[in-house]
Tab-separated table of C-alpha atoms in Angstrom:
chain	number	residue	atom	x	y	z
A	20	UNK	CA	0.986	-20.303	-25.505
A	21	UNK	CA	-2.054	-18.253	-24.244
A	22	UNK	CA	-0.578	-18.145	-20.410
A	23	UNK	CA	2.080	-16.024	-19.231
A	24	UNK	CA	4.236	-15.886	-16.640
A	25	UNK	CA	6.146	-13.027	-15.129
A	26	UNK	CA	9.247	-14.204	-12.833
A	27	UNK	CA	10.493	-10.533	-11.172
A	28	UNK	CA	13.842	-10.922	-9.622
A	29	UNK	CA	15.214	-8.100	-7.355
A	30	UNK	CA	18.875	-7.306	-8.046
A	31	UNK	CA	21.509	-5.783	-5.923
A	32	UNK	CA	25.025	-6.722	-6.204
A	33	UNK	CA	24.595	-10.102	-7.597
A	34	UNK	CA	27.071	-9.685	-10.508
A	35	UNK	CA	28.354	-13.364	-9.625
A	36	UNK	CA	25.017	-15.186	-9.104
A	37	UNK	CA	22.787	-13.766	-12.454
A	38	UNK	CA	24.565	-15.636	-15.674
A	39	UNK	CA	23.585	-18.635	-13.524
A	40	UNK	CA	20.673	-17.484	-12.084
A	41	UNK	CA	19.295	-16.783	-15.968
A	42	UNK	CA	20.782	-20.420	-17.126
A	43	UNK	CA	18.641	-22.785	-14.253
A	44	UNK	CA	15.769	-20.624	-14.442
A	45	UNK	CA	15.676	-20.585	-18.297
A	46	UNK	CA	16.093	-24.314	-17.709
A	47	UNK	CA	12.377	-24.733	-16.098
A	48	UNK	CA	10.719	-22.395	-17.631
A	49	UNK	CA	11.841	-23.758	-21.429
A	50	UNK	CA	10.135	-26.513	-20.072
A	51	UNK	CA	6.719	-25.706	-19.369
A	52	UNK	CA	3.239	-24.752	-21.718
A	53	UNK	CA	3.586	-20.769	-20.287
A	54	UNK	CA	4.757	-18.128	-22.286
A	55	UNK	CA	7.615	-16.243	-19.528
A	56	UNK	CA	9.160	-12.899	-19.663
A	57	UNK	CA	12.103	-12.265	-17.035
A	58	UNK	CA	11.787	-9.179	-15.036
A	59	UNK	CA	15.032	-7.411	-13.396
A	60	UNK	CA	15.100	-4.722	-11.416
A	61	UNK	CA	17.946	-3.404	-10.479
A	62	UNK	CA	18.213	-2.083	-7.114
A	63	UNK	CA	20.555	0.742	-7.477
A	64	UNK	CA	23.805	-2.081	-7.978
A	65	UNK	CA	27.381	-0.749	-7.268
A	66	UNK	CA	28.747	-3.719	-9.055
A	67	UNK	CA	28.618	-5.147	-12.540
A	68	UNK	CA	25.054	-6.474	-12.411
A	69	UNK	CA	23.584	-3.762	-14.695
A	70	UNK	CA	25.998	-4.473	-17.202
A	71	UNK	CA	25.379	-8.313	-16.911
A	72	UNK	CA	21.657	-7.634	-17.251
A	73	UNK	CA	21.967	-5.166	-20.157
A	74	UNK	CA	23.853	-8.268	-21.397
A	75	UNK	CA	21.121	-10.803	-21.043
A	76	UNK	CA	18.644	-8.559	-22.562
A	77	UNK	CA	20.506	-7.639	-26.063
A	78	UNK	CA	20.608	-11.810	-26.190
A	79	UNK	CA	16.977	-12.239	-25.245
A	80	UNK	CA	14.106	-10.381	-25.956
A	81	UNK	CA	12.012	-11.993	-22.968
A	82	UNK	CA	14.094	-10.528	-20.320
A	83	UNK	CA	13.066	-6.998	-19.141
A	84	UNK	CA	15.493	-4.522	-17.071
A	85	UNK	CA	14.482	-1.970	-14.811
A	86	UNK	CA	17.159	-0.077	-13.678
A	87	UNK	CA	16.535	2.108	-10.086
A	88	UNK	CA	18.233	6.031	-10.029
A	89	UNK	CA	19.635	4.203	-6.531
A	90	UNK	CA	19.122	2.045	-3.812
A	91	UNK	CA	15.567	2.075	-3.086
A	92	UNK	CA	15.256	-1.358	-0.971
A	93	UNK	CA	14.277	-4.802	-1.721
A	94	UNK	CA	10.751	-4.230	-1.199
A	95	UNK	CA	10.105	-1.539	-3.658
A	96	UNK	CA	12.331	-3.569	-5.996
A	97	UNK	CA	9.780	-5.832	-5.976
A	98	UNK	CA	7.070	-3.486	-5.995
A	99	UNK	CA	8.345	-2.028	-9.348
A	100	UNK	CA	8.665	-5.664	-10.838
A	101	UNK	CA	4.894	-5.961	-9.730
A	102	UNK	CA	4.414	-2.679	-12.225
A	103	UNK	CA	6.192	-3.725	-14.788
A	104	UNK	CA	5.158	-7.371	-15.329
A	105	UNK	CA	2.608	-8.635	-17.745
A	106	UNK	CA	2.383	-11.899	-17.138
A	107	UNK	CA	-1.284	-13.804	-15.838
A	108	UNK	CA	0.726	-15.213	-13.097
A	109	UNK	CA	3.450	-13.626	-11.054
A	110	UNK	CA	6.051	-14.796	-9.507
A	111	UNK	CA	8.760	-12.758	-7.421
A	112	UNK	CA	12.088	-14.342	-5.748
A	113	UNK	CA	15.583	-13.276	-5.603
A	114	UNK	CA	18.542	-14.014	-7.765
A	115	UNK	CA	20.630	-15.898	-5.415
A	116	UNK	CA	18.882	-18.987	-6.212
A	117	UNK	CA	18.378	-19.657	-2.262
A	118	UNK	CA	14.391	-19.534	-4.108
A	119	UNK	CA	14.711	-22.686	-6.043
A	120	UNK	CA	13.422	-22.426	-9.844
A	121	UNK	CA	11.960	-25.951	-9.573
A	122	UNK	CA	9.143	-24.907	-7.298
A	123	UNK	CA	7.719	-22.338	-10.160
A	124	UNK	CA	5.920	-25.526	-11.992
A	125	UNK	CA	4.296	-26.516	-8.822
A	126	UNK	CA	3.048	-22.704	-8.202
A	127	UNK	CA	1.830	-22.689	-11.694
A	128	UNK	CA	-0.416	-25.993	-11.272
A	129	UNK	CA	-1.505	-24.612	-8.156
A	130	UNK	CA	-2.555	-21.241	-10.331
A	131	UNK	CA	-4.220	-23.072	-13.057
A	132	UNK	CA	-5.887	-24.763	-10.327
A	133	UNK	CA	-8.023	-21.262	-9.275
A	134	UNK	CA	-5.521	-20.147	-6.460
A	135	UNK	CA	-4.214	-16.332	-6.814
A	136	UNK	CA	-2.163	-16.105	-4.055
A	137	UNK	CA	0.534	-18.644	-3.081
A	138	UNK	CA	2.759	-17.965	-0.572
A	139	UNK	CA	6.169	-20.135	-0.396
A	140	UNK	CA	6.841	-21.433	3.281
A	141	UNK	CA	10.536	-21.862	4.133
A	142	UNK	CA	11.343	-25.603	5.824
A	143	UNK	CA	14.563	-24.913	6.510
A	144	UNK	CA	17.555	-22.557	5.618
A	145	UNK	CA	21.121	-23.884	4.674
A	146	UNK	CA	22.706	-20.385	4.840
A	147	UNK	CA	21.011	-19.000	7.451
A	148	UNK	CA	22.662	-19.264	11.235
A	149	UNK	CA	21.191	-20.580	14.308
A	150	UNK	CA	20.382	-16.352	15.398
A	151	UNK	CA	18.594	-15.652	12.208
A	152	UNK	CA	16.255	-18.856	12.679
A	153	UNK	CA	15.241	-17.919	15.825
A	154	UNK	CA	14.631	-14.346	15.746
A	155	UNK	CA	12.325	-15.350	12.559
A	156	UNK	CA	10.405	-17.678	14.833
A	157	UNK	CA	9.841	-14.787	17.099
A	158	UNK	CA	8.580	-12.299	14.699
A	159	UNK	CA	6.183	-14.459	13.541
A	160	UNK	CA	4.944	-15.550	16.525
A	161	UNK	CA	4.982	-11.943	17.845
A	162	UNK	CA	3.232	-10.086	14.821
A	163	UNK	CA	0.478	-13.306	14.985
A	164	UNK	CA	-0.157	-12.395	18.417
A	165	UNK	CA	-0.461	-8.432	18.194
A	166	UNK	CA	-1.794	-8.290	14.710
A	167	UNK	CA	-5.306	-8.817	13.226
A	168	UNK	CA	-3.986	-10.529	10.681
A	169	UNK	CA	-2.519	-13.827	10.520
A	170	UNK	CA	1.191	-14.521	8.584
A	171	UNK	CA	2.348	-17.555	7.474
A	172	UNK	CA	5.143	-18.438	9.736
A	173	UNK	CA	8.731	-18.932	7.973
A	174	UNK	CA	6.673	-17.184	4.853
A	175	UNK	CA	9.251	-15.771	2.618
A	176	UNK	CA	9.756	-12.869	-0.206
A	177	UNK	CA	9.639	-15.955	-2.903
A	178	UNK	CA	5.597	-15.601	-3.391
A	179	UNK	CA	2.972	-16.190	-6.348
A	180	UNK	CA	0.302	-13.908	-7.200
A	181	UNK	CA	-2.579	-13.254	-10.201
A	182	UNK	CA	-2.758	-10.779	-12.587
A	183	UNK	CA	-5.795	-9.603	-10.477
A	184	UNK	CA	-4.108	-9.710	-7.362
A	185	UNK	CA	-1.023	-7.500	-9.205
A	186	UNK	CA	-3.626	-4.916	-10.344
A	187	UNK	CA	-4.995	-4.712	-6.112
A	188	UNK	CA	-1.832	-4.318	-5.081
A	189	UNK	CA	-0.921	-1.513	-7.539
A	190	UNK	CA	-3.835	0.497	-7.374
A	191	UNK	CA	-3.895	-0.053	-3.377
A	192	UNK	CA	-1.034	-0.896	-1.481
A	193	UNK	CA	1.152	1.860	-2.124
A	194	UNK	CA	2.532	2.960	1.156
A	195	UNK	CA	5.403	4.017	1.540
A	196	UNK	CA	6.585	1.884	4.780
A	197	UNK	CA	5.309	-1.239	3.793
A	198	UNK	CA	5.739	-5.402	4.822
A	199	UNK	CA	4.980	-6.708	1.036
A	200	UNK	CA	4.809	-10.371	1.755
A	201	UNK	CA	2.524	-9.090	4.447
A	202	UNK	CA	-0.249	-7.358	2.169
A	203	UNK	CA	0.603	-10.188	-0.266
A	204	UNK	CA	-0.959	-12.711	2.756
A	205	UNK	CA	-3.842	-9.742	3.595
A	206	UNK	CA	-5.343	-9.074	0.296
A	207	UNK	CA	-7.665	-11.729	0.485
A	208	UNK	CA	-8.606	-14.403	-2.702
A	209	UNK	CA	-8.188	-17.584	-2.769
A	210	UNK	CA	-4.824	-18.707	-1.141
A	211	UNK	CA	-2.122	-21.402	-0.585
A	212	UNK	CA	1.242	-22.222	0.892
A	213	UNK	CA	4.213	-24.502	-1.032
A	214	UNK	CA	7.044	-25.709	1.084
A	215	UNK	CA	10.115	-25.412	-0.068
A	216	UNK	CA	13.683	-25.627	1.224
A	217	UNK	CA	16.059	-22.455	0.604
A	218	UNK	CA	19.153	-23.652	-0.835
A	219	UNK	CA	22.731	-21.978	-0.262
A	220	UNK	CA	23.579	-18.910	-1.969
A	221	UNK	CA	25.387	-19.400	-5.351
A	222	UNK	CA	27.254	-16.504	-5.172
A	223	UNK	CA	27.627	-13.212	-2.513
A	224	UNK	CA	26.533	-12.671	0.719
A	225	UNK	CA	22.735	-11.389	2.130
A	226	UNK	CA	22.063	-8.063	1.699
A	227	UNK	CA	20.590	-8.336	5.307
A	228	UNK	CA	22.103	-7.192	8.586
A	229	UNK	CA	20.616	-7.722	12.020
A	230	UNK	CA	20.184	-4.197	12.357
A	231	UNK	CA	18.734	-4.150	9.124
A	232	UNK	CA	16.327	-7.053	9.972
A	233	UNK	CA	15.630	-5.549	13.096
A	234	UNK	CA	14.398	-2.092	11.120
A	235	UNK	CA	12.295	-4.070	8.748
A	236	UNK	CA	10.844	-6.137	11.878
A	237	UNK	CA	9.731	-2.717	13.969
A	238	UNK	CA	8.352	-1.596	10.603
A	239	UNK	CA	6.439	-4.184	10.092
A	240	UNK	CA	4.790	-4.559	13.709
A	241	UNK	CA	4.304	-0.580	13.491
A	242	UNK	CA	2.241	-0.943	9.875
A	243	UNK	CA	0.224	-4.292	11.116
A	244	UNK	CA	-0.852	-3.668	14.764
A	245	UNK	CA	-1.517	-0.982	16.899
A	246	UNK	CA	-0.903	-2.857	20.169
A	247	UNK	CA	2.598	-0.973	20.736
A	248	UNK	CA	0.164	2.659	21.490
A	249	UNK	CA	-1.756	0.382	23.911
A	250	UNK	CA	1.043	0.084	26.002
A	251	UNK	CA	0.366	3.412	27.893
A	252	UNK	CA	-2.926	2.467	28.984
A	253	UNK	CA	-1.295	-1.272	30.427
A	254	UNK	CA	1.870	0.793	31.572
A	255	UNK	CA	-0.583	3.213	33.182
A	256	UNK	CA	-2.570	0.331	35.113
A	257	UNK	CA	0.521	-1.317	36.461
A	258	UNK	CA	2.099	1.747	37.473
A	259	UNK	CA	-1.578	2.282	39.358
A	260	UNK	CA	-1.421	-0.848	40.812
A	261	UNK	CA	2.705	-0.416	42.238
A	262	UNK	CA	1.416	2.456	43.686
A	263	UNK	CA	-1.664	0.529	45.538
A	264	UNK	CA	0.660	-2.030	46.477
A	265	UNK	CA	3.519	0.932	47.892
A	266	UNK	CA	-0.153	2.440	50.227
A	267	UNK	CA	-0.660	-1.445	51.149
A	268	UNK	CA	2.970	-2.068	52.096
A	269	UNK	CA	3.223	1.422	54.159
A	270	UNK	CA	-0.193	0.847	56.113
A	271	UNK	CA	0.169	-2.870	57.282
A	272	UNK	CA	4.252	-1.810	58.369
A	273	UNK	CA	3.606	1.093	59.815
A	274	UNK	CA	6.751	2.220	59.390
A	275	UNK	CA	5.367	5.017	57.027
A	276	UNK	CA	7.344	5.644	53.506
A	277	UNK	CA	8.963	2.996	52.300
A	278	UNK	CA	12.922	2.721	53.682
A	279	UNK	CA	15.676	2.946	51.234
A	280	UNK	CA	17.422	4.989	49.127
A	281	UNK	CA	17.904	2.252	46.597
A	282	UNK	CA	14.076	1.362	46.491
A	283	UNK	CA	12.860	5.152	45.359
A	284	UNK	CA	15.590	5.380	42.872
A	285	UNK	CA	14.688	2.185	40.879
A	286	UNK	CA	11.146	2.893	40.991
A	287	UNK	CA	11.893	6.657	39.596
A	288	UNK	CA	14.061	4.519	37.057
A	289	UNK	CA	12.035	2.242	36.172
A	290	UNK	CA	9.083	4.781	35.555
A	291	UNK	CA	10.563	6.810	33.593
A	292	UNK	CA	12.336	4.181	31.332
A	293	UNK	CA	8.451	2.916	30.761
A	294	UNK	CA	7.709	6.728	29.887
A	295	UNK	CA	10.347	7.145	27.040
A	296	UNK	CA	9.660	3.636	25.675
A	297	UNK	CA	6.223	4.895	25.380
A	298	UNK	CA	6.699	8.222	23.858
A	299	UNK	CA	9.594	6.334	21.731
A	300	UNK	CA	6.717	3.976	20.191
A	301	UNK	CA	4.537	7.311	19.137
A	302	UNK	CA	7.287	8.444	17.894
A	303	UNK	CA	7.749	5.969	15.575
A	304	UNK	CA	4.285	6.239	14.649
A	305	UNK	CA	4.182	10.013	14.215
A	306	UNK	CA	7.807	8.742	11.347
A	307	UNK	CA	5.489	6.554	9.465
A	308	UNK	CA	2.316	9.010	9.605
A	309	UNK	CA	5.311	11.683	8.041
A	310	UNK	CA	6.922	9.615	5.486
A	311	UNK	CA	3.312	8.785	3.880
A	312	UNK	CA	2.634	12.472	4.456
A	313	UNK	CA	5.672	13.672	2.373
A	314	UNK	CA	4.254	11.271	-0.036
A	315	UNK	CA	7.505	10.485	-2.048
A	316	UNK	CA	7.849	8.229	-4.905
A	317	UNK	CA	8.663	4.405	-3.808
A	318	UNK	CA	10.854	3.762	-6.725
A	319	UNK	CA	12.620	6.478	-9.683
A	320	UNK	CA	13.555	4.749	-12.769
A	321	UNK	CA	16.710	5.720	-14.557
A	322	UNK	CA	16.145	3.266	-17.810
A	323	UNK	CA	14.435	0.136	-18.631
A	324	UNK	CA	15.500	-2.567	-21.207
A	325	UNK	CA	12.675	-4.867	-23.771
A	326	UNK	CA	10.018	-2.761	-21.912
A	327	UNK	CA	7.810	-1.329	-23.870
């Protein structure tokens, strides 16, 4: 067995879903020509899922633990998988099993066919509600339209990449407000999608609120496209053009200013709600420009397990 595989699973509170997660997944990947090495990180777990994974490792030699000081996120979970794998061919997805196991032979065959990045489209969701589904549609079709670069719509954290594609990523992408599936689909190389349909959680419940999703979505826009600064020059045209149409209105009535008390006060209101949303979105840019600034670690590793 020449070819490895690296499967990194991000962990956080899923004390109830890894003992099966380990047993299916050992299942497939028993059965294929790859070497495999398992790679947890723990994500900072209030539960018993460090003891569970401590647990796994002592029994087996292939599965690696990386255990966070705290909660650092799900994204630099999987960052610090990326790190610590070793494998020629990467794959990360999350321990719920909602990323089905089966699909890793197909990603492999589509690896030993010359592709190094394969992203895993989502056909449908069993778990997720009828709000979730369509505010994903609508970030997808949002950042396509604002962004330079194109995402796979319904494109998921369950991805695929190459050892060389690991090494870009780690050597590159290391910012510290970051969309990974996003660089994962901008890096370039030669690149496919897999279908796939997200079963129901085994165990637990997401880890993801709306306000949490929402975060990660403004995030995401802020890192990919710089449309949102834009919107002071288009706020600053139409605000020109209200005021032509206010000099049009007055001269053909001659009845000089407009009349009404109402019709000052929700122009004054509505200008000024278009100036705070506007100095709200530089804010947001002058965060991100301060949190790279600060230049903080992504991840801090308490202990690792079968690493060497």
């Amino acid at each position: 067995m020449d070819r490895k595989v690296s499967v990194v699973v991000s962990v956080y509170n899923e004390e109830k879903a890894l003992e099966e997660f380990y047993r299916e997944t050992g299942k497939v990947l028993n059965g294929l020509d790859w070497d495999y090495e398992l790679v947890f990180v723990n994500d900072g777990s209030a539960d018993g899922s460090l003891a569970i994974l401590d647990s796994l490792a002592e029994r087996d030699s292939r599965v690696k633990v990386v255990s966070f000081s705290r909660n650092f996120g799900h994204e630099a979970a999987m960052i610090a998988g990326l790190d610590y794998s070793s494998g020629d061919a990467v794959v990360c997805m999350d321990a719920d099993l909602q990323h089905p196991p089966e699909c890793i032979p197909r990603i492999l065959e589509k690896m030993a066919q010359g592709y190094e990045v394969i992203s895993m489209v989502r056909t449908k969701n069993k778990s997720a509600g009828l709000v979730k589904n369509i505010t994903s549609s609508g970030f997808y079709w949002l950042i396509n339209h604002i962004s330079d670069v194109h995402f796979e719509p319904n494109a998921s954290d369950f991805f695929a990449v190459s050892r060389h594609v690991v090494q870009v990523l780690k050597d590159n992408y290391r910012e510290k407000v970051r969309f990974l599936r996003g660089y994962v689909q901008n890096v370039g190389f030669r690149k496919t999608t897999i279908e796939y349909e997200a079963q129901a959680r085994v165990a637990g419940e997401s880890k993801y609120s709306l306000k949490k999703l929402f975060i990660f979505s403004i995030n995401t826009i802020l890192c990919f496209s710089n449309m949102p600064l834009k919107l002071g020059i288009y706020a600053g045209i139409f605000s020109a053009l209200l005021g032509v149409a206010v000099i049009v209105y007055t001269l053909f009535t001659r009845q000089g200013a407009p009349s009404g008390y109402a019709t000052i006060v929700v122009l004054i209101c509505f200008m000024f709600a278009m100036m705070f949303v506007i100095i709200g979105i530089i804010g947001e840019y002058i965060a991100i420009l301060f949190t790279e600034l600060k230049d903080r670690p992504i991840y801090i590793v308490d202990r690792t397990r079968n690493v060497e």
